[in-house]
Amino acid sequence: MGVDRQATDQTIKSAYRKLAMQYHPDRNPENQEEAEEKFKEITEAYSVLADSQKRAAYDRFGHAGMSSAGGWGPDFSSTIFSDFEDLFGDFFGFGGFGRGPRQRRRPSRGADLRYDLEISLEEAARGLETKIKIPRSETCSECHGSGAKQGTAPTTCPACGGRGQIRHQQGFFAVSRTCPHCQGMGQVIREACPVCVGKGQVSEEKVLSLKIPAGVEEGTRLRVSGEGEAGGMGGAHGDLYVVLRVREHPYFERQGNDLYYTIPISISQATLGAEIKVPTLKGQERLRVPEGTQNGTVFRLRGCGMPSVDGRRQGDLYVSVYVVTPTRLSREQRRVFEMLNSAVRVENQPLERRASEKVKDVFR
Ligand SMILES: [Zn+2]
Ligand SMILES: [Zn+2]
C-alpha cells in the first residue's frame, strides 16, 4: 500500500482512502474488472494492517479500563470489548466454516456513560435535585441512524459483495477478515446524510434532572437507565452511571450513618458544667456539659447523624470534648490558678492500668 512499517493508524487510513478512491470500481467504468481486483487487494492489505494496529492498541490499553479519574468517556471496557470481538470474530472466521455474512447492519445498544458528581456532606444528608449536562451521541433524527441521505438507501459494498468479509488465501488457509471498506456491514452509503455526514449519529449536550436521595455516600453509584450513548443504527441507548463524590467536611467525620467531631471547652466549663451550642448538619443543638466533665468525654446527640438511603434509620452525632489548658496567662489569671492550685489538689499517682485504658479509649 506504499506505507512503511512505522506507519501510524492515520497514515495507513489515509493511504487506503487514497488508493480506494483511485481504484473504486465505480470510478473506473472502462476497465472495471481490473479495478475491482486492485480494489480488493488494497482492501485486504488495509484490513491486515488495521488489525495489527488494533491489536497493538489493545496490548497497550488492555488493563487501563475503569479508571477512577473523574469526567467523561464512554465506558472503556465496552469499547475494548467490541474491539476484542472484532479481533476474534475475524480470527475465528477463517477457513470458511460459514457463519455467512456478518449481520452488522442491525441496531446495537449504545455504550454506558459515567459521570462523576461532587456534592457536599450537607447535600448528602438532605438529598438534592440538580441538573447535569452530558455530552453524548444521539441518533441522527434526519436519517434515523442509517447515515444515508434522505430518499437514498445504502447499497451493497463493492469490495466484499455484501458479505461484510473479505477472504484472503494464505497457503492452505483462507482467512476471512472484516471488510474495511464497509466495516463489515456489507453495505455502503452512496450519499451521506448531510446532518451527520454519514455517521448516523450526532453529538449533543443533554441536560438531565437528577434526584439524589438523602443518605448517599462517597462512591454511591446511581444508574440512570437509557441515558447513555445512542446505539448504532438507531439502537437503544446505553445507561448513565452517576458516581457520587462527597467532599470532605472540615470537621464532621462520617462513619456509616454516624458523625463525629471534637469540640473545645474551657477548664471552668468542664469543672462547673455548662450549656454550649454545637453545630449539626441542620443547624445548632444545645449540649449540656455536666459538672465535672473529663477531657475526652463523648456525648451522643441522637438523630443528628446521616439518614440511611432507605430512610429507615437516622444516625447519631458524637461530640467529644477537649478541655483546653490555658496558656499565656495574664497576671490576674495566674493568680486565680495559683489559688486553685492550693484549693484543688489531684494526687499525682499512676492510674491503675484499667483506668488508664479507659482514658486512652476516650482519646481514641
Ligand atoms: Zn443523519
Ligand atoms: Zn464490504
mmCIF file of C-alpha atoms and ligand atoms in Angstrom:
data_model
loop_
_atom_site.group_PDB
_atom_site.id
_atom_site.type_symbol
_atom_site.label_atom_id
_atom_site.label_comp_id
_atom_site.label_asym_id
_atom_site.label_seq_id
_atom_site.Cartn_x
_atom_site.Cartn_y
_atom_site.Cartn_z
ATOM 1 C CA MET A 1 0.000 0.000 0.000
ATOM 2 C CA GLY A 2 3.041 2.212 -0.039
ATOM 3 C CA VAL A 3 3.316 2.835 3.686
ATOM 4 C CA ASP A 4 6.334 1.920 5.778
ATOM 5 C CA ARG A 5 6.493 -0.262 8.868
ATOM 6 C CA GLN A 6 6.320 2.615 11.321
ATOM 7 C CA ALA A 7 3.187 3.984 9.709
ATOM 8 C CA THR A 8 0.575 5.231 12.127
ATOM 9 C CA ASP A 9 -3.063 4.370 12.082
ATOM 10 C CA GLN A 10 -3.748 7.691 10.444
ATOM 11 C CA THR A 11 -1.235 7.279 7.605
ATOM 12 C CA ILE A 12 -2.498 3.806 6.871
ATOM 13 C CA LYS A 13 -6.046 5.031 6.805
ATOM 14 C CA SER A 14 -5.364 7.926 4.508
ATOM 15 C CA ALA A 15 -3.215 5.787 2.191
ATOM 16 C CA TYR A 16 -6.045 3.319 1.982
ATOM 17 C CA ARG A 17 -8.571 6.021 1.305
ATOM 18 C CA LYS A 18 -6.499 7.496 -1.484
ATOM 19 C CA LEU A 19 -5.962 4.185 -3.209
ATOM 20 C CA ALA A 20 -9.524 3.086 -2.659
ATOM 21 C CA MET A 21 -10.771 6.244 -4.323
ATOM 22 C CA GLN A 22 -8.426 5.672 -7.226
ATOM 23 C CA TYR A 23 -9.389 2.065 -7.825
ATOM 24 C CA HIS A 24 -13.011 2.138 -6.791
ATOM 25 C CA PRO A 25 -14.899 0.126 -9.472
ATOM 26 C CA ASP A 26 -17.450 2.891 -9.820
ATOM 27 C CA ARG A 27 -14.717 5.312 -10.795
ATOM 28 C CA ASN A 28 -13.194 3.037 -13.408
ATOM 29 C CA PRO A 29 -16.015 2.174 -15.767
ATOM 30 C CA GLU A 30 -13.628 1.319 -18.686
ATOM 31 C CA ASN A 31 -11.654 -1.426 -17.007
ATOM 32 C CA GLN A 32 -13.938 -2.248 -14.147
ATOM 33 C CA GLU A 33 -12.745 -5.803 -13.664
ATOM 34 C CA GLU A 34 -9.131 -4.864 -13.247
ATOM 35 C CA ALA A 35 -10.040 -2.024 -10.914
ATOM 36 C CA GLU A 36 -12.172 -4.311 -8.821
ATOM 37 C CA GLU A 37 -9.307 -6.788 -8.430
ATOM 38 C CA LYS A 38 -6.950 -3.999 -7.438
ATOM 39 C CA PHE A 39 -9.514 -2.549 -5.066
ATOM 40 C CA LYS A 40 -9.928 -5.861 -3.289
ATOM 41 C CA GLU A 41 -6.177 -6.221 -2.957
ATOM 42 C CA ILE A 42 -5.825 -2.818 -1.361
ATOM 43 C CA THR A 43 -8.704 -3.515 0.955
ATOM 44 C CA GLU A 44 -7.152 -6.771 2.099
ATOM 45 C CA ALA A 45 -3.839 -5.123 2.761
ATOM 46 C CA TYR A 46 -5.557 -2.462 4.772
ATOM 47 C CA SER A 47 -7.552 -4.912 6.828
ATOM 48 C CA VAL A 48 -4.354 -6.730 7.848
ATOM 49 C CA LEU A 49 -2.599 -3.505 8.792
ATOM 50 C CA ALA A 50 -5.585 -2.054 10.572
ATOM 51 C CA ASP A 51 -5.997 -5.204 12.633
ATOM 52 C CA SER A 52 -2.416 -5.240 13.784
ATOM 53 C CA GLN A 53 -2.802 -1.649 14.853
ATOM 54 C CA LYS A 54 -5.894 -2.547 16.748
ATOM 55 C CA ARG A 55 -4.121 -5.421 18.402
ATOM 56 C CA ALA A 56 -1.271 -3.150 19.484
ATOM 57 C CA ALA A 57 -3.761 -0.710 20.922
ATOM 58 C CA TYR A 58 -5.339 -3.479 22.912
ATOM 59 C CA ASP A 59 -1.976 -4.580 24.278
ATOM 60 C CA ARG A 60 -1.282 -1.067 25.399
ATOM 61 C CA PHE A 61 -4.600 -0.234 26.989
ATOM 62 C CA GLY A 62 -5.974 -3.622 27.858
ATOM 63 C CA HIS A 63 -5.997 -3.208 31.599
ATOM 64 C CA ALA A 64 -6.454 0.501 31.869
ATOM 65 C CA GLY A 65 -10.221 0.261 31.891
ATOM 66 C CA MET A 66 -12.427 1.514 34.692
ATOM 67 C CA SER A 67 -10.172 4.394 35.598
ATOM 68 C CA SER A 68 -11.114 6.201 38.760
ATOM 69 C CA ALA A 69 -10.350 9.583 37.242
ATOM 70 C CA GLY A 70 -13.297 11.875 37.007
ATOM 71 C CA GLY A 71 -15.048 13.213 33.993
ATOM 72 C CA TRP A 72 -16.342 11.711 30.853
ATOM 73 C CA GLY A 73 -15.845 8.978 28.420
ATOM 74 C CA PRO A 74 -17.642 6.057 27.018
ATOM 75 C CA ASP A 75 -17.324 3.028 29.198
ATOM 76 C CA PHE A 76 -13.853 1.888 28.323
ATOM 77 C CA SER A 77 -14.401 -1.783 28.914
ATOM 78 C CA SER A 78 -17.268 -1.989 26.484
ATOM 79 C CA THR A 79 -15.232 -0.232 23.779
ATOM 80 C CA ILE A 80 -12.414 -2.669 24.278
ATOM 81 C CA PHE A 81 -14.837 -5.499 24.280
ATOM 82 C CA SER A 82 -16.210 -4.636 20.888
ATOM 83 C CA ASP A 83 -12.679 -4.284 19.530
ATOM 84 C CA PHE A 84 -11.865 -7.600 21.025
ATOM 85 C CA GLU A 85 -14.892 -9.124 19.441
ATOM 86 C CA ASP A 86 -13.815 -7.724 16.100
ATOM 87 C CA LEU A 87 -10.414 -9.223 16.569
ATOM 88 C CA PHE A 88 -11.605 -12.689 17.379
ATOM 89 C CA GLY A 89 -14.577 -12.501 15.134
ATOM 90 C CA ASP A 90 -12.050 -12.204 12.333
ATOM 91 C CA PHE A 91 -9.753 -14.747 13.837
ATOM 92 C CA PHE A 92 -12.317 -17.489 14.038
ATOM 93 C CA GLY A 93 -13.828 -16.543 10.752
ATOM 94 C CA PHE A 94 -11.125 -18.316 8.725
ATOM 95 C CA GLY A 95 -11.477 -21.467 6.713
ATOM 96 C CA GLY A 96 -14.900 -20.534 5.541
ATOM 97 C CA PHE A 97 -16.839 -22.605 8.077
ATOM 98 C CA GLY A 98 -19.703 -20.479 7.115
ATOM 99 C CA ARG A 99 -21.067 -18.033 9.518
ATOM 100 C CA GLY A 100 -22.264 -16.296 6.429
ATOM 101 C CA PRO A 101 -22.151 -12.556 6.124
ATOM 102 C CA ARG A 102 -21.926 -10.826 9.447
ATOM 103 C CA GLN A 103 -25.157 -9.187 10.327
ATOM 104 C CA ARG A 104 -23.649 -5.903 11.307
ATOM 105 C CA ARG A 105 -26.296 -3.631 9.884
ATOM 106 C CA ARG A 106 -28.639 -4.087 12.752
ATOM 107 C CA PRO A 107 -29.327 -1.844 15.717
ATOM 108 C CA SER A 108 -26.848 -2.219 18.559
ATOM 109 C CA ARG A 109 -27.033 -0.953 22.126
ATOM 110 C CA GLY A 110 -25.125 2.236 22.909
ATOM 111 C CA ALA A 111 -22.209 2.473 25.323
ATOM 112 C CA ASP A 112 -22.697 3.237 29.007
ATOM 113 C CA LEU A 113 -21.509 6.577 30.284
ATOM 114 C CA ARG A 114 -20.060 7.582 33.615
ATOM 115 C CA TYR A 115 -20.441 10.965 35.249
ATOM 116 C CA ASP A 116 -18.683 11.923 38.472
ATOM 117 C CA LEU A 117 -20.678 14.334 40.595
ATOM 118 C CA GLU A 118 -19.197 16.031 43.641
ATOM 119 C CA ILE A 119 -21.541 17.065 46.438
ATOM 120 C CA SER A 120 -21.121 18.401 49.976
ATOM 121 C CA LEU A 121 -21.819 16.404 53.124
ATOM 122 C CA GLU A 122 -24.835 18.644 53.818
ATOM 123 C CA GLU A 123 -26.219 17.808 50.374
ATOM 124 C CA ALA A 124 -25.610 14.132 51.004
ATOM 125 C CA ALA A 125 -27.537 14.467 54.287
ATOM 126 C CA ARG A 126 -30.660 16.058 52.872
ATOM 127 C CA GLY A 127 -30.546 14.831 49.267
ATOM 128 C CA LEU A 128 -30.796 17.167 46.320
ATOM 129 C CA GLU A 129 -32.187 17.753 42.899
ATOM 130 C CA THR A 130 -29.742 19.021 40.367
ATOM 131 C CA LYS A 131 -29.239 19.342 36.636
ATOM 132 C CA ILE A 132 -26.254 17.864 34.874
ATOM 133 C CA LYS A 133 -25.062 18.414 31.316
ATOM 134 C CA ILE A 134 -23.930 15.336 29.470
ATOM 135 C CA PRO A 135 -22.155 15.409 26.120
ATOM 136 C CA ARG A 136 -23.215 12.265 24.313
ATOM 137 C CA SER A 137 -24.045 10.858 20.930
ATOM 138 C CA GLU A 138 -27.614 10.821 19.746
ATOM 139 C CA THR A 139 -29.205 9.022 16.817
ATOM 140 C CA CYS A 140 -29.406 11.442 13.873
ATOM 141 C CA SER A 141 -33.018 12.494 13.520
ATOM 142 C CA GLU A 142 -32.575 13.276 9.814
ATOM 143 C CA CYS A 143 -31.623 9.758 8.699
ATOM 144 C CA HIS A 144 -32.781 7.845 11.810
ATOM 145 C CA GLY A 145 -29.303 6.438 12.201
ATOM 146 C CA SER A 146 -28.823 4.976 8.729
ATOM 147 C CA GLY A 147 -26.326 7.653 7.684
ATOM 148 C CA ALA A 148 -27.801 7.772 4.175
ATOM 149 C CA LYS A 149 -29.218 10.924 2.660
ATOM 150 C CA GLN A 150 -32.997 11.098 2.714
ATOM 151 C CA GLY A 151 -34.502 9.352 -0.284
ATOM 152 C CA THR A 152 -31.389 7.229 -0.808
ATOM 153 C CA ALA A 153 -30.597 3.868 0.691
ATOM 154 C CA PRO A 154 -27.324 2.150 1.488
ATOM 155 C CA THR A 155 -26.106 -0.083 -1.334
ATOM 156 C CA THR A 156 -24.165 -3.320 -1.468
ATOM 157 C CA CYS A 157 -20.480 -2.880 -0.745
ATOM 158 C CA PRO A 158 -18.427 -3.373 -3.916
ATOM 159 C CA ALA A 159 -15.364 -4.600 -2.047
ATOM 160 C CA CYS A 160 -16.934 -7.610 -0.392
ATOM 161 C CA GLY A 161 -20.070 -8.001 -2.459
ATOM 162 C CA GLY A 162 -22.209 -7.524 0.637
ATOM 163 C CA ARG A 163 -20.637 -10.345 2.658
ATOM 164 C CA GLY A 164 -19.020 -7.949 5.080
ATOM 165 C CA GLN A 165 -15.882 -10.083 4.978
ATOM 166 C CA ILE A 166 -13.017 -10.491 2.625
ATOM 167 C CA ARG A 167 -11.355 -13.848 2.123
ATOM 168 C CA HIS A 168 -7.664 -13.980 1.879
ATOM 169 C CA GLN A 169 -5.907 -17.103 0.612
ATOM 170 C CA GLN A 170 -2.828 -17.949 2.675
ATOM 171 C CA GLY A 171 -1.337 -21.266 1.623
ATOM 172 C CA PHE A 172 -3.814 -23.853 2.830
ATOM 173 C CA PHE A 173 -5.902 -21.413 4.740
ATOM 174 C CA ALA A 174 -8.465 -18.992 3.614
ATOM 175 C CA VAL A 175 -8.574 -16.218 6.181
ATOM 176 C CA SER A 176 -11.678 -14.084 6.366
ATOM 177 C CA ARG A 177 -11.386 -10.582 7.632
ATOM 178 C CA THR A 178 -13.866 -7.820 8.255
ATOM 179 C CA CYS A 179 -14.185 -5.743 5.121
ATOM 180 C CA PRO A 180 -12.611 -2.353 5.919
ATOM 181 C CA HIS A 181 -14.469 -0.617 3.139
ATOM 182 C CA CYS A 182 -17.850 -1.157 4.761
ATOM 183 C CA GLN A 183 -16.601 -2.044 8.289
ATOM 184 C CA GLY A 184 -18.205 -5.438 7.863
ATOM 185 C CA MET A 185 -21.667 -4.066 7.296
ATOM 186 C CA GLY A 186 -21.894 -5.326 3.745
ATOM 187 C CA GLN A 187 -23.386 -2.041 2.648
ATOM 188 C CA VAL A 188 -22.032 1.372 1.898
ATOM 189 C CA ILE A 189 -23.606 4.765 1.775
ATOM 190 C CA ARG A 190 -23.503 6.490 -1.590
ATOM 191 C CA GLU A 191 -24.841 9.814 -0.491
ATOM 192 C CA ALA A 192 -24.190 10.678 3.101
ATOM 193 C CA CYS A 193 -26.843 12.315 5.255
ATOM 194 C CA PRO A 194 -25.866 15.999 5.380
ATOM 195 C CA VAL A 195 -26.688 16.350 9.060
ATOM 196 C CA CYS A 196 -24.473 13.607 10.461
ATOM 197 C CA VAL A 197 -22.144 13.223 7.432
ATOM 198 C CA GLY A 198 -22.978 9.557 7.189
ATOM 199 C CA LYS A 199 -22.213 8.636 10.771
ATOM 200 C CA GLY A 200 -25.834 8.098 11.719
ATOM 201 C CA GLN A 201 -25.168 9.901 14.997
ATOM 202 C CA VAL A 202 -24.682 13.463 16.109
ATOM 203 C CA SER A 203 -23.167 14.697 19.340
ATOM 204 C CA GLU A 204 -25.370 16.720 21.596
ATOM 205 C CA GLU A 205 -25.380 18.059 25.111
ATOM 206 C CA LYS A 206 -28.209 16.616 27.073
ATOM 207 C CA VAL A 207 -29.376 18.321 30.238
ATOM 208 C CA LEU A 208 -30.732 15.861 32.750
ATOM 209 C CA SER A 209 -32.533 16.454 36.010
ATOM 210 C CA LEU A 210 -31.150 14.247 38.686
ATOM 211 C CA LYS A 211 -32.681 13.417 42.021
ATOM 212 C CA ILE A 212 -30.151 12.306 44.598
ATOM 213 C CA PRO A 213 -31.656 10.655 47.664
ATOM 214 C CA ALA A 214 -30.641 11.681 51.184
ATOM 215 C CA GLY A 215 -28.028 9.486 52.824
ATOM 216 C CA VAL A 216 -25.816 8.755 49.813
ATOM 217 C CA GLU A 217 -22.127 8.318 50.458
ATOM 218 C CA GLU A 218 -18.779 8.501 48.722
ATOM 219 C CA GLY A 219 -18.771 6.135 45.750
ATOM 220 C CA THR A 220 -22.546 5.635 45.600
ATOM 221 C CA ARG A 221 -23.438 4.801 42.019
ATOM 222 C CA LEU A 222 -26.776 5.857 40.602
ATOM 223 C CA ARG A 223 -27.908 4.256 37.382
ATOM 224 C CA VAL A 224 -29.968 6.374 35.034
ATOM 225 C CA SER A 225 -31.280 3.838 32.617
ATOM 226 C CA GLY A 226 -31.334 4.733 28.919
ATOM 227 C CA GLU A 227 -29.342 7.967 29.218
ATOM 228 C CA GLY A 228 -26.004 6.699 27.869
ATOM 229 C CA GLU A 229 -24.748 6.900 24.291
ATOM 230 C CA ALA A 230 -27.169 6.241 21.461
ATOM 231 C CA GLY A 231 -26.882 2.816 19.899
ATOM 232 C CA GLY A 232 -25.728 2.171 16.341
ATOM 233 C CA MET A 233 -28.365 2.063 13.587
ATOM 234 C CA GLY A 234 -30.955 3.638 15.840
ATOM 235 C CA GLY A 235 -30.386 1.056 18.583
ATOM 236 C CA ALA A 236 -31.199 1.563 22.238
ATOM 237 C CA HIS A 237 -29.246 3.935 24.461
ATOM 238 C CA GLY A 238 -26.760 2.646 26.986
ATOM 239 C CA ASP A 239 -27.114 3.607 30.633
ATOM 240 C CA LEU A 240 -25.684 6.538 32.501
ATOM 241 C CA TYR A 241 -23.904 5.903 35.780
ATOM 242 C CA VAL A 242 -23.591 8.837 38.134
ATOM 243 C CA VAL A 243 -20.816 8.229 40.645
ATOM 244 C CA LEU A 244 -21.035 10.430 43.736
ATOM 245 C CA ARG A 245 -18.058 12.053 45.386
ATOM 246 C CA VAL A 246 -18.768 13.537 48.803
ATOM 247 C CA ARG A 247 -16.438 16.422 49.631
ATOM 248 C CA GLU A 248 -14.594 16.072 52.894
ATOM 249 C CA HIS A 249 -16.054 18.255 55.611
ATOM 250 C CA PRO A 250 -13.745 20.489 57.680
ATOM 251 C CA TYR A 251 -14.872 18.894 60.953
ATOM 252 C CA PHE A 252 -17.605 16.309 60.535
ATOM 253 C CA GLU A 253 -16.247 12.831 60.134
ATOM 254 C CA ARG A 254 -18.624 10.210 58.875
ATOM 255 C CA GLN A 255 -18.699 6.559 59.801
ATOM 256 C CA GLY A 256 -21.685 4.824 58.324
ATOM 257 C CA ASN A 257 -24.656 6.914 59.359
ATOM 258 C CA ASP A 258 -22.951 8.448 62.388
ATOM 259 C CA LEU A 259 -20.979 11.668 62.528
ATOM 260 C CA TYR A 260 -18.098 12.631 64.814
ATOM 261 C CA TYR A 261 -16.201 15.738 65.805
ATOM 262 C CA THR A 262 -14.267 17.199 68.704
ATOM 263 C CA ILE A 263 -15.154 20.494 70.358
ATOM 264 C CA PRO A 264 -13.013 22.513 72.801
ATOM 265 C CA ILE A 265 -14.356 23.597 76.209
ATOM 266 C CA SER A 266 -12.682 25.630 78.948
ATOM 267 C CA ILE A 267 -11.396 24.225 82.207
ATOM 268 C CA SER A 268 -14.082 26.094 84.115
ATOM 269 C CA GLN A 269 -16.858 24.828 81.792
ATOM 270 C CA ALA A 270 -15.593 21.310 82.343
ATOM 271 C CA THR A 271 -15.391 21.871 86.080
ATOM 272 C CA LEU A 272 -18.582 23.789 86.743
ATOM 273 C CA GLY A 273 -20.684 22.411 83.905
ATOM 274 C CA ALA A 274 -22.155 24.488 81.055
ATOM 275 C CA GLU A 275 -24.701 24.517 78.290
ATOM 276 C CA ILE A 276 -22.982 25.039 74.939
ATOM 277 C CA LYS A 277 -24.230 25.294 71.375
ATOM 278 C CA VAL A 278 -22.825 22.750 68.985
ATOM 279 C CA PRO A 279 -23.185 22.636 65.199
ATOM 280 C CA THR A 280 -25.126 19.878 63.454
ATOM 281 C CA LEU A 281 -25.689 19.384 59.726
ATOM 282 C CA LYS A 282 -29.070 21.071 60.128
ATOM 283 C CA GLY A 283 -28.046 23.989 62.309
ATOM 284 C CA GLN A 284 -27.312 24.035 66.037
ATOM 285 C CA GLU A 285 -28.169 21.946 69.039
ATOM 286 C CA ARG A 286 -27.757 22.631 72.751
ATOM 287 C CA LEU A 287 -25.373 20.329 74.534
ATOM 288 C CA ARG A 288 -25.362 20.185 78.317
ATOM 289 C CA VAL A 289 -21.866 19.579 79.622
ATOM 290 C CA PRO A 290 -22.340 18.331 83.182
ATOM 291 C CA GLU A 291 -20.339 19.490 86.152
ATOM 292 C CA GLY A 292 -17.014 17.652 86.450
ATOM 293 C CA THR A 293 -16.712 16.609 82.787
ATOM 294 C CA GLN A 294 -13.373 14.993 81.968
ATOM 295 C CA ASN A 295 -11.304 15.695 78.904
ATOM 296 C CA GLY A 296 -12.290 13.403 76.013
ATOM 297 C CA THR A 297 -15.796 12.662 77.240
ATOM 298 C CA VAL A 298 -18.065 11.789 74.313
ATOM 299 C CA PHE A 299 -21.656 12.943 74.136
ATOM 300 C CA ARG A 300 -24.200 11.472 71.817
ATOM 301 C CA LEU A 301 -26.794 13.624 70.073
ATOM 302 C CA ARG A 302 -29.431 11.220 68.902
ATOM 303 C CA GLY A 303 -30.693 11.558 65.364
ATOM 304 C CA CYS A 304 -28.216 14.275 64.409
ATOM 305 C CA GLY A 305 -26.252 11.997 62.051
ATOM 306 C CA MET A 306 -26.939 10.986 58.472
ATOM 307 C CA PRO A 307 -30.119 9.309 57.284
ATOM 308 C CA SER A 308 -29.847 5.882 55.718
ATOM 309 C CA VAL A 309 -30.613 5.847 51.989
ATOM 310 C CA ASP A 310 -33.748 3.788 52.564
ATOM 311 C CA GLY A 311 -34.892 6.462 55.020
ATOM 312 C CA ARG A 312 -35.471 3.976 57.824
ATOM 313 C CA ARG A 313 -32.724 4.973 60.192
ATOM 314 C CA GLN A 314 -31.143 8.193 61.290
ATOM 315 C CA GLY A 315 -27.572 8.161 62.566
ATOM 316 C CA ASP A 316 -26.280 9.992 65.645
ATOM 317 C CA LEU A 317 -23.727 12.712 66.208
ATOM 318 C CA TYR A 318 -20.911 12.018 68.665
ATOM 319 C CA VAL A 319 -19.296 15.095 70.171
ATOM 320 C CA SER A 320 -16.039 14.607 72.005
ATOM 321 C CA VAL A 321 -14.975 17.438 74.337
ATOM 322 C CA TYR A 322 -11.458 18.655 74.533
ATOM 323 C CA VAL A 323 -10.589 20.582 77.699
ATOM 324 C CA VAL A 324 -8.301 23.436 76.753
ATOM 325 C CA THR A 325 -5.485 24.200 79.143
ATOM 326 C CA PRO A 326 -4.947 27.961 79.083
ATOM 327 C CA THR A 327 -1.553 29.297 78.020
ATOM 328 C CA ARG A 328 -0.019 32.806 78.266
ATOM 329 C CA LEU A 329 -1.903 33.812 81.346
ATOM 330 C CA SER A 330 -2.352 37.421 82.367
ATOM 331 C CA ARG A 331 -1.175 38.355 85.830
ATOM 332 C CA GLU A 332 -4.691 38.113 87.199
ATOM 333 C CA GLN A 333 -5.443 34.757 85.575
ATOM 334 C CA ARG A 334 -2.231 33.448 87.014
ATOM 335 C CA ARG A 335 -3.341 34.493 90.494
ATOM 336 C CA VAL A 336 -6.640 32.650 90.041
ATOM 337 C CA PHE A 337 -4.842 29.471 89.030
ATOM 338 C CA GLU A 338 -2.425 29.799 91.917
ATOM 339 C CA MET A 339 -5.391 29.957 94.232
ATOM 340 C CA LEU A 340 -6.866 26.906 92.505
ATOM 341 C CA ASN A 341 -3.627 25.095 92.866
ATOM 342 C CA SER A 342 -3.717 25.277 96.622
ATOM 343 C CA ALA A 343 -7.501 24.803 96.840
ATOM 344 C CA VAL A 344 -7.909 21.861 94.398
ATOM 345 C CA ARG A 345 -5.452 19.045 94.651
ATOM 346 C CA VAL A 346 -5.021 15.993 92.469
ATOM 347 C CA GLU A 347 -2.982 13.094 93.660
ATOM 348 C CA ASN A 348 -0.155 12.515 91.224
ATOM 349 C CA GLN A 349 -0.245 8.741 91.373
ATOM 350 C CA PRO A 350 -0.226 6.481 88.331
ATOM 351 C CA LEU A 351 -3.662 5.308 87.313
ATOM 352 C CA GLU A 352 -4.415 1.676 87.570
ATOM 353 C CA ARG A 353 -3.946 0.007 84.247
ATOM 354 C CA ARG A 354 -7.653 -0.493 83.629
ATOM 355 C CA ALA A 355 -8.468 3.115 84.367
ATOM 356 C CA SER A 356 -5.744 4.386 82.065
ATOM 357 C CA GLU A 357 -7.038 2.183 79.218
ATOM 358 C CA LYS A 358 -10.344 3.915 79.668
ATOM 359 C CA VAL A 359 -8.762 7.342 79.343
ATOM 360 C CA LYS A 360 -6.935 6.244 76.185
ATOM 361 C CA ASP A 361 -10.184 4.901 74.771
ATOM 362 C CA VAL A 362 -11.798 8.212 75.251
ATOM 363 C CA PHE A 363 -8.952 9.977 73.450
ATOM 364 C CA ARG A 364 -9.029 7.445 70.662
HETATM 365 ZN ZN ZN B 1 -28.002 11.551 9.520
HETATM 366 ZN ZN ZN B 2 -17.561 -4.502 2.252
#
